[in-house]
Amino acid sequence: MNKDKIYAEPREPVAPFEFNRQVVEVFDDMLGRSVPLYHESIRRQAQIAASRYQPATRIYDLGCSNGNFGLAFCDEIAAQDFEMVAVDNSVPMLTTYGQRLAERTVSGHIQLLDQDIRTVELNRASVVVINLTLQFLPVADRDALIRDVYRCLVPGGVLLLTEKVVHENAEMNDLEQDFYYRFKAENGYSQMEISQKREALENVLVPESIEVHQQRLQQSGFNAVDVWLKWFNFASILAMKTDG
């Protein structure tokens, strides 16, 4: 695994963050050192998805990146047939995903789609996954996407959503942010790397509070919503469509 050293040298100016080839080459190291409980989240999401998948439906992985969820799901679903549509607008991410798929035997069919997740036609899904992706969309576009996700889910279908979040209380938010930067420093990032990465993500990654996410989900129709994993300013949410 290549080590993330993208911001190890001074940059002037610091360009806005993007999922280019340089990021893809160090992406798994970046995730492990920047996203608390990332691997636990992916593992449990894959287990939930495998338990909730319904035959003759689809799984949508919106913002699939290099395929960590998809491959974990394949391990959980074992020999059962399935159909997954994995969507991302980063060609380097999809290329890496395709290479990883080529090295494995997969029981189902995974379609890799180079497209903006806001324009994907969603149909008859039992599982939709949005991992650390909604936060990169313009805030004004998020409600419509979640409404469309709810519409496409069959009864009993689930949305698995993981996001970086902010706290509505300023003092609590500052505390959570401080512990996040401590986490990154403990994982070997220098203060310069932390600062430059923060600058690169400014106005690119726009987090919201858990309360805002919950309200959006409920207004979209989800009547069973749970924050099943939280670490300071990161949260994983399970939303279920319990009726038609």
PDB file of C-alpha atoms in Angstrom:
ATOM      1  CA  MET A   1       0.000   0.000   0.000  1.00  0.00           C
ATOM      2  CA  ASN A   2       1.420   3.379  -1.035  1.00  0.00           C
ATOM      3  CA  LYS A   3       1.715   5.898   1.790  1.00  0.00           C
ATOM      4  CA  ASP A   4      -0.171   9.182   1.590  1.00  0.00           C
ATOM      5  CA  LYS A   5       2.405  11.971   1.287  1.00  0.00           C
ATOM      6  CA  ILE A   6       0.364  14.297  -0.911  1.00  0.00           C
ATOM      7  CA  TYR A   7       0.556  17.226   1.520  1.00  0.00           C
ATOM      8  CA  ALA A   8       3.940  16.376   3.055  1.00  0.00           C
ATOM      9  CA  GLU A   9       5.622  19.270   1.237  1.00  0.00           C
ATOM     10  CA  PRO A  10       4.551  22.929   1.276  1.00  0.00           C
ATOM     11  CA  ARG A  11       2.096  23.866  -1.475  1.00  0.00           C
ATOM     12  CA  GLU A  12       1.431  27.378  -2.666  1.00  0.00           C
ATOM     13  CA  PRO A  13      -1.343  27.672  -3.469  1.00  0.00           C
ATOM     14  CA  VAL A  14      -3.137  24.607  -2.080  1.00  0.00           C
ATOM     15  CA  ALA A  15      -5.393  23.419  -4.892  1.00  0.00           C
ATOM     16  CA  PRO A  16      -8.929  22.212  -4.179  1.00  0.00           C
ATOM     17  CA  PHE A  17      -9.069  18.506  -3.348  1.00  0.00           C
ATOM     18  CA  GLU A  18     -10.035  16.122  -6.141  1.00  0.00           C
ATOM     19  CA  PHE A  19     -10.075  12.359  -6.620  1.00  0.00           C
ATOM     20  CA  ASN A  20      -7.325  12.247  -9.226  1.00  0.00           C
ATOM     21  CA  ARG A  21      -4.700   9.599  -9.969  1.00  0.00           C
ATOM     22  CA  GLN A  22      -2.385  10.900  -7.236  1.00  0.00           C
ATOM     23  CA  VAL A  23      -5.129  10.440  -4.617  1.00  0.00           C
ATOM     24  CA  VAL A  24      -6.180   7.052  -5.973  1.00  0.00           C
ATOM     25  CA  GLU A  25      -2.645   5.691  -5.630  1.00  0.00           C
ATOM     26  CA  VAL A  26      -2.631   6.374  -1.867  1.00  0.00           C
ATOM     27  CA  PHE A  27      -6.370   6.207  -1.225  1.00  0.00           C
ATOM     28  CA  ASP A  28      -6.509   3.205   1.098  1.00  0.00           C
ATOM     29  CA  ASP A  29      -3.700   4.569   3.265  1.00  0.00           C
ATOM     30  CA  MET A  30      -5.457   7.947   3.317  1.00  0.00           C
ATOM     31  CA  LEU A  31      -8.720   6.339   4.433  1.00  0.00           C
ATOM     32  CA  GLY A  32      -7.120   4.261   7.151  1.00  0.00           C
ATOM     33  CA  ARG A  33      -5.279   7.255   8.608  1.00  0.00           C
ATOM     34  CA  SER A  34      -8.004   9.882   8.059  1.00  0.00           C
ATOM     35  CA  VAL A  35     -11.359   8.171   8.645  1.00  0.00           C
ATOM     36  CA  PRO A  36     -11.850   6.719  12.143  1.00  0.00           C
ATOM     37  CA  LEU A  37     -13.361   3.210  12.180  1.00  0.00           C
ATOM     38  CA  TYR A  38     -13.420   3.129   8.371  1.00  0.00           C
ATOM     39  CA  HIS A  39     -12.758  -0.596   8.056  1.00  0.00           C
ATOM     40  CA  GLU A  40     -15.281  -1.435  10.797  1.00  0.00           C
ATOM     41  CA  SER A  41     -17.891   0.651   9.002  1.00  0.00           C
ATOM     42  CA  ILE A  42     -17.268  -1.052   5.642  1.00  0.00           C
ATOM     43  CA  ARG A  43     -17.300  -4.518   7.198  1.00  0.00           C
ATOM     44  CA  ARG A  44     -20.600  -3.985   9.008  1.00  0.00           C
ATOM     45  CA  GLN A  45     -22.185  -2.255   6.015  1.00  0.00           C
ATOM     46  CA  ALA A  46     -21.297  -5.246   3.863  1.00  0.00           C
ATOM     47  CA  GLN A  47     -22.885  -7.557   6.429  1.00  0.00           C
ATOM     48  CA  ILE A  48     -26.032  -5.443   6.673  1.00  0.00           C
ATOM     49  CA  ALA A  49     -26.266  -5.220   2.877  1.00  0.00           C
ATOM     50  CA  ALA A  50     -25.877  -8.981   2.461  1.00  0.00           C
ATOM     51  CA  SER A  51     -28.600  -9.620   5.038  1.00  0.00           C
ATOM     52  CA  ARG A  52     -31.022  -7.108   3.473  1.00  0.00           C
ATOM     53  CA  TYR A  53     -30.395  -7.827  -0.212  1.00  0.00           C
ATOM     54  CA  GLN A  54     -33.494  -9.119  -1.981  1.00  0.00           C
ATOM     55  CA  PRO A  55     -33.305 -11.296  -5.109  1.00  0.00           C
ATOM     56  CA  ALA A  56     -34.268  -9.601  -8.383  1.00  0.00           C
ATOM     57  CA  THR A  57     -33.338  -6.165  -7.005  1.00  0.00           C
ATOM     58  CA  ARG A  58     -30.231  -4.010  -7.297  1.00  0.00           C
ATOM     59  CA  ILE A  59     -27.623  -2.595  -4.986  1.00  0.00           C
ATOM     60  CA  TYR A  60     -26.440   0.920  -5.765  1.00  0.00           C
ATOM     61  CA  ASP A  61     -23.075   2.062  -4.439  1.00  0.00           C
ATOM     62  CA  LEU A  62     -23.167   5.801  -5.081  1.00  0.00           C
ATOM     63  CA  GLY A  63     -19.664   7.207  -4.882  1.00  0.00           C
ATOM     64  CA  CYS A  64     -18.081   3.762  -4.960  1.00  0.00           C
ATOM     65  CA  SER A  65     -14.443   5.027  -5.217  1.00  0.00           C
ATOM     66  CA  ASN A  66     -12.026   2.093  -5.573  1.00  0.00           C
ATOM     67  CA  GLY A  67     -14.504  -0.581  -4.555  1.00  0.00           C
ATOM     68  CA  ASN A  68     -13.873  -1.270  -0.887  1.00  0.00           C
ATOM     69  CA  PHE A  69     -17.553  -1.709  -0.083  1.00  0.00           C
ATOM     70  CA  GLY A  70     -18.283  -3.718  -3.224  1.00  0.00           C
ATOM     71  CA  LEU A  71     -15.502  -6.211  -2.617  1.00  0.00           C
ATOM     72  CA  ALA A  72     -16.416  -6.548   1.056  1.00  0.00           C
ATOM     73  CA  PHE A  73     -20.021  -7.211  -0.004  1.00  0.00           C
ATOM     74  CA  CYS A  74     -18.848  -9.942  -2.394  1.00  0.00           C
ATOM     75  CA  ASP A  75     -17.121 -11.656   0.519  1.00  0.00           C
ATOM     76  CA  GLU A  76     -20.307 -11.527   2.601  1.00  0.00           C
ATOM     77  CA  ILE A  77     -22.805 -12.574  -0.078  1.00  0.00           C
ATOM     78  CA  ALA A  78     -20.620 -15.584  -1.015  1.00  0.00           C
ATOM     79  CA  ALA A  79     -22.158 -17.655  -3.835  1.00  0.00           C
ATOM     80  CA  GLN A  80     -25.511 -15.847  -3.987  1.00  0.00           C
ATOM     81  CA  ASP A  81     -26.220 -14.097  -7.264  1.00  0.00           C
ATOM     82  CA  PHE A  82     -26.730 -10.318  -7.136  1.00  0.00           C
ATOM     83  CA  GLU A  83     -26.719  -7.183  -9.254  1.00  0.00           C
ATOM     84  CA  MET A  84     -24.787  -4.084  -8.197  1.00  0.00           C
ATOM     85  CA  VAL A  85     -24.366  -0.725  -9.912  1.00  0.00           C
ATOM     86  CA  ALA A  86     -21.248   1.052  -8.641  1.00  0.00           C
ATOM     87  CA  VAL A  87     -21.152   4.714  -9.591  1.00  0.00           C
ATOM     88  CA  ASP A  88     -18.352   7.281  -9.463  1.00  0.00           C
ATOM     89  CA  ASN A  89     -17.281  10.262 -11.552  1.00  0.00           C
ATOM     90  CA  SER A  90     -13.557   9.632 -10.974  1.00  0.00           C
ATOM     91  CA  VAL A  91     -12.169   7.579 -13.854  1.00  0.00           C
ATOM     92  CA  PRO A  92      -8.952   6.712 -11.926  1.00  0.00           C
ATOM     93  CA  MET A  93     -11.088   5.324  -9.078  1.00  0.00           C
ATOM     94  CA  LEU A  94     -13.174   3.192 -11.442  1.00  0.00           C
ATOM     95  CA  THR A  95     -10.079   1.971 -13.258  1.00  0.00           C
ATOM     96  CA  THR A  96      -8.607   0.750  -9.979  1.00  0.00           C
ATOM     97  CA  TYR A  97     -11.933  -0.839  -9.016  1.00  0.00           C
ATOM     98  CA  GLY A  98     -12.036  -2.663 -12.344  1.00  0.00           C
ATOM     99  CA  GLN A  99      -8.507  -3.976 -11.852  1.00  0.00           C
ATOM    100  CA  ARG A 100      -9.388  -5.276  -8.399  1.00  0.00           C
ATOM    101  CA  LEU A 101     -12.510  -6.989  -9.748  1.00  0.00           C
ATOM    102  CA  ALA A 102     -10.490  -8.656 -12.504  1.00  0.00           C
ATOM    103  CA  GLU A 103      -8.385 -10.386  -9.855  1.00  0.00           C
ATOM    104  CA  ARG A 104     -11.402 -12.009  -8.171  1.00  0.00           C
ATOM    105  CA  THR A 105     -14.221 -14.412  -8.875  1.00  0.00           C
ATOM    106  CA  VAL A 106     -17.491 -12.614  -8.154  1.00  0.00           C
ATOM    107  CA  SER A 107     -20.784 -14.502  -7.917  1.00  0.00           C
ATOM    108  CA  GLY A 108     -22.924 -11.572  -9.021  1.00  0.00           C
ATOM    109  CA  HIS A 109     -22.691  -8.818 -11.587  1.00  0.00           C
ATOM    110  CA  ILE A 110     -21.093  -5.468 -10.750  1.00  0.00           C
ATOM    111  CA  GLN A 111     -21.530  -2.694 -13.299  1.00  0.00           C
ATOM    112  CA  LEU A 112     -19.059   0.170 -12.982  1.00  0.00           C
ATOM    113  CA  LEU A 113     -20.630   3.423 -14.099  1.00  0.00           C
ATOM    114  CA  ASP A 114     -18.730   6.656 -14.778  1.00  0.00           C
ATOM    115  CA  GLN A 115     -21.449   9.172 -13.973  1.00  0.00           C
ATOM    116  CA  ASP A 116     -22.512  11.925 -11.600  1.00  0.00           C
ATOM    117  CA  ILE A 117     -24.587  10.216  -8.906  1.00  0.00           C
ATOM    118  CA  ARG A 118     -27.210  12.956  -9.199  1.00  0.00           C
ATOM    119  CA  THR A 119     -28.073  11.854 -12.745  1.00  0.00           C
ATOM    120  CA  VAL A 120     -28.197   8.086 -12.267  1.00  0.00           C
ATOM    121  CA  GLU A 121     -31.559   6.445 -12.924  1.00  0.00           C
ATOM    122  CA  LEU A 122     -32.269   4.469  -9.748  1.00  0.00           C
ATOM    123  CA  ASN A 123     -34.650   1.534 -10.030  1.00  0.00           C
ATOM    124  CA  ARG A 124     -35.875  -1.289  -7.788  1.00  0.00           C
ATOM    125  CA  ALA A 125     -33.136  -1.397  -5.184  1.00  0.00           C
ATOM    126  CA  SER A 126     -33.028  -3.226  -1.882  1.00  0.00           C
ATOM    127  CA  VAL A 127     -29.752  -1.591  -0.781  1.00  0.00           C
ATOM    128  CA  VAL A 128     -28.262   1.825  -1.501  1.00  0.00           C
ATOM    129  CA  VAL A 129     -24.866   2.803  -0.138  1.00  0.00           C
ATOM    130  CA  ILE A 130     -23.552   6.384   0.051  1.00  0.00           C
ATOM    131  CA  ASN A 131     -20.191   6.395   1.797  1.00  0.00           C
ATOM    132  CA  LEU A 132     -18.461   9.733   2.450  1.00  0.00           C
ATOM    133  CA  THR A 133     -19.983  11.090  -0.753  1.00  0.00           C
ATOM    134  CA  LEU A 134     -23.066  13.188   0.028  1.00  0.00           C
ATOM    135  CA  GLN A 135     -20.730  15.669   1.735  1.00  0.00           C
ATOM    136  CA  PHE A 136     -19.114  16.472  -1.628  1.00  0.00           C
ATOM    137  CA  LEU A 137     -22.399  17.409  -3.318  1.00  0.00           C
ATOM    138  CA  PRO A 138     -23.774  20.958  -3.245  1.00  0.00           C
ATOM    139  CA  VAL A 139     -26.061  21.182  -0.214  1.00  0.00           C
ATOM    140  CA  ALA A 140     -28.945  22.259  -2.450  1.00  0.00           C
ATOM    141  CA  ASP A 141     -28.778  18.945  -4.347  1.00  0.00           C
ATOM    142  CA  ARG A 142     -28.802  16.586  -1.377  1.00  0.00           C
ATOM    143  CA  ASP A 143     -32.534  16.506  -0.618  1.00  0.00           C
ATOM    144  CA  ALA A 144     -33.424  15.478  -4.163  1.00  0.00           C
ATOM    145  CA  LEU A 145     -30.912  12.625  -4.173  1.00  0.00           C
ATOM    146  CA  ILE A 146     -32.177  11.191  -0.876  1.00  0.00           C
ATOM    147  CA  ARG A 147     -35.790  11.465  -2.075  1.00  0.00           C
ATOM    148  CA  ASP A 148     -34.817   9.559  -5.211  1.00  0.00           C
ATOM    149  CA  VAL A 149     -33.082   6.898  -3.121  1.00  0.00           C
ATOM    150  CA  TYR A 150     -36.222   6.436  -1.025  1.00  0.00           C
ATOM    151  CA  ARG A 151     -38.389   6.227  -4.148  1.00  0.00           C
ATOM    152  CA  CYS A 152     -36.246   3.496  -5.730  1.00  0.00           C
ATOM    153  CA  LEU A 153     -36.094   1.250  -2.650  1.00  0.00           C
ATOM    154  CA  VAL A 154     -38.454  -1.706  -2.404  1.00  0.00           C
ATOM    155  CA  PRO A 155     -40.254  -2.236   0.931  1.00  0.00           C
ATOM    156  CA  GLY A 156     -37.703  -3.446   3.465  1.00  0.00           C
ATOM    157  CA  GLY A 157     -34.899  -1.781   1.523  1.00  0.00           C
ATOM    158  CA  VAL A 158     -32.147   0.135   3.292  1.00  0.00           C
ATOM    159  CA  LEU A 159     -29.897   3.129   2.792  1.00  0.00           C
ATOM    160  CA  LEU A 160     -26.428   2.946   4.356  1.00  0.00           C
ATOM    161  CA  LEU A 161     -25.001   6.431   4.750  1.00  0.00           C
ATOM    162  CA  THR A 162     -21.632   7.437   6.209  1.00  0.00           C
ATOM    163  CA  GLU A 163     -20.610  11.074   6.500  1.00  0.00           C
ATOM    164  CA  LYS A 164     -18.276  13.460   8.223  1.00  0.00           C
ATOM    165  CA  VAL A 165     -20.539  15.555  10.453  1.00  0.00           C
ATOM    166  CA  VAL A 166     -20.535  18.761  12.460  1.00  0.00           C
ATOM    167  CA  HIS A 167     -22.119  19.347  15.849  1.00  0.00           C
ATOM    168  CA  GLU A 168     -24.800  22.017  16.201  1.00  0.00           C
ATOM    169  CA  ASN A 169     -23.214  23.197  19.465  1.00  0.00           C
ATOM    170  CA  ALA A 170     -20.102  25.249  18.644  1.00  0.00           C
ATOM    171  CA  GLU A 171     -18.142  24.243  21.729  1.00  0.00           C
ATOM    172  CA  MET A 172     -18.888  20.568  21.182  1.00  0.00           C
ATOM    173  CA  ASN A 173     -18.005  20.915  17.516  1.00  0.00           C
ATOM    174  CA  ASP A 174     -14.613  22.417  18.390  1.00  0.00           C
ATOM    175  CA  LEU A 175     -13.930  19.561  20.811  1.00  0.00           C
ATOM    176  CA  GLU A 176     -14.800  16.924  18.221  1.00  0.00           C
ATOM    177  CA  GLN A 177     -12.672  18.652  15.587  1.00  0.00           C
ATOM    178  CA  ASP A 178      -9.725  18.801  17.984  1.00  0.00           C
ATOM    179  CA  PHE A 179      -9.941  15.064  18.630  1.00  0.00           C
ATOM    180  CA  TYR A 180     -10.131  14.410  14.908  1.00  0.00           C
ATOM    181  CA  TYR A 181      -6.905  16.336  14.303  1.00  0.00           C
ATOM    182  CA  ARG A 182      -5.372  14.436  17.213  1.00  0.00           C
ATOM    183  CA  PHE A 183      -6.398  11.183  15.513  1.00  0.00           C
ATOM    184  CA  LYS A 184      -4.684  12.230  12.294  1.00  0.00           C
ATOM    185  CA  ALA A 185      -1.510  13.274  14.129  1.00  0.00           C
ATOM    186  CA  GLU A 186      -1.454   9.934  15.941  1.00  0.00           C
ATOM    187  CA  ASN A 187      -1.561   8.281  12.532  1.00  0.00           C
ATOM    188  CA  GLY A 188       1.577  10.077  11.389  1.00  0.00           C
ATOM    189  CA  TYR A 189       0.299  13.203   9.663  1.00  0.00           C
ATOM    190  CA  SER A 190       2.278  16.363  10.376  1.00  0.00           C
ATOM    191  CA  GLN A 191       0.598  19.623  11.322  1.00  0.00           C
ATOM    192  CA  MET A 192       1.456  20.969   7.868  1.00  0.00           C
ATOM    193  CA  GLU A 193      -0.222  17.981   6.205  1.00  0.00           C
ATOM    194  CA  ILE A 194      -3.310  18.390   8.372  1.00  0.00           C
ATOM    195  CA  SER A 195      -3.475  22.114   7.662  1.00  0.00           C
ATOM    196  CA  GLN A 196      -2.969  21.818   3.910  1.00  0.00           C
ATOM    197  CA  LYS A 197      -5.493  18.986   3.597  1.00  0.00           C
ATOM    198  CA  ARG A 198      -8.013  21.081   5.535  1.00  0.00           C
ATOM    199  CA  GLU A 199      -7.413  23.991   3.155  1.00  0.00           C
ATOM    200  CA  ALA A 200      -7.755  21.722   0.108  1.00  0.00           C
ATOM    201  CA  LEU A 201     -11.140  20.483   1.350  1.00  0.00           C
ATOM    202  CA  GLU A 202     -12.471  23.953   2.183  1.00  0.00           C
ATOM    203  CA  ASN A 203     -15.730  24.467   0.251  1.00  0.00           C
ATOM    204  CA  VAL A 204     -15.222  21.056  -1.404  1.00  0.00           C
ATOM    205  CA  LEU A 205     -16.343  18.878   1.508  1.00  0.00           C
ATOM    206  CA  VAL A 206     -19.254  20.552   3.334  1.00  0.00           C
ATOM    207  CA  PRO A 207     -20.429  18.492   6.329  1.00  0.00           C
ATOM    208  CA  GLU A 208     -23.818  18.751   8.011  1.00  0.00           C
ATOM    209  CA  SER A 209     -25.075  17.838  11.462  1.00  0.00           C
ATOM    210  CA  ILE A 210     -26.626  14.489  12.297  1.00  0.00           C
ATOM    211  CA  GLU A 211     -29.880  16.314  13.014  1.00  0.00           C
ATOM    212  CA  VAL A 212     -29.951  17.687   9.462  1.00  0.00           C
ATOM    213  CA  HIS A 213     -29.298  14.228   8.016  1.00  0.00           C
ATOM    214  CA  GLN A 214     -32.023  12.683  10.150  1.00  0.00           C
ATOM    215  CA  GLN A 215     -34.516  15.374   9.190  1.00  0.00           C
ATOM    216  CA  ARG A 216     -33.726  14.942   5.492  1.00  0.00           C
ATOM    217  CA  LEU A 217     -34.165  11.183   5.731  1.00  0.00           C
ATOM    218  CA  GLN A 218     -37.447  11.444   7.596  1.00  0.00           C
ATOM    219  CA  GLN A 219     -38.834  14.091   5.245  1.00  0.00           C
ATOM    220  CA  SER A 220     -37.908  11.862   2.313  1.00  0.00           C
ATOM    221  CA  GLY A 221     -40.080   9.091   3.750  1.00  0.00           C
ATOM    222  CA  PHE A 222     -37.739   6.939   5.819  1.00  0.00           C
ATOM    223  CA  ASN A 223     -39.620   6.011   8.982  1.00  0.00           C
ATOM    224  CA  ALA A 224     -36.861   3.993  10.667  1.00  0.00           C
ATOM    225  CA  VAL A 225     -33.514   5.779  11.069  1.00  0.00           C
ATOM    226  CA  ASP A 226     -30.615   4.910  13.355  1.00  0.00           C
ATOM    227  CA  VAL A 227     -27.111   6.247  13.926  1.00  0.00           C
ATOM    228  CA  TRP A 228     -25.457   2.868  14.368  1.00  0.00           C
ATOM    229  CA  LEU A 229     -21.820   4.043  14.494  1.00  0.00           C
ATOM    230  CA  LYS A 230     -20.355   7.365  15.607  1.00  0.00           C
ATOM    231  CA  TRP A 231     -16.851   8.573  16.361  1.00  0.00           C
ATOM    232  CA  PHE A 232     -16.789  12.271  17.265  1.00  0.00           C
ATOM    233  CA  ASN A 233     -17.348  13.946  13.868  1.00  0.00           C
ATOM    234  CA  PHE A 234     -17.953  10.817  11.766  1.00  0.00           C
ATOM    235  CA  ALA A 235     -21.222   8.913  11.696  1.00  0.00           C
ATOM    236  CA  SER A 236     -22.791   5.940   9.943  1.00  0.00           C
ATOM    237  CA  ILE A 237     -26.577   5.918   9.568  1.00  0.00           C
ATOM    238  CA  LEU A 238     -28.997   3.117   8.680  1.00  0.00           C
ATOM    239  CA  ALA A 239     -32.320   4.194   7.166  1.00  0.00           C
ATOM    240  CA  MET A 240     -35.030   1.655   6.369  1.00  0.00           C
ATOM    241  CA  LYS A 241     -38.069   1.794   4.110  1.00  0.00           C
ATOM    242  CA  THR A 242     -40.567  -0.209   6.127  1.00  0.00           C
ATOM    243  CA  ASP A 243     -43.627   0.262   3.915  1.00  0.00           C
ATOM    244  CA  GLY A 244     -44.505   0.572   0.274  1.00  0.00           C
TER     245      GLY A 244
END
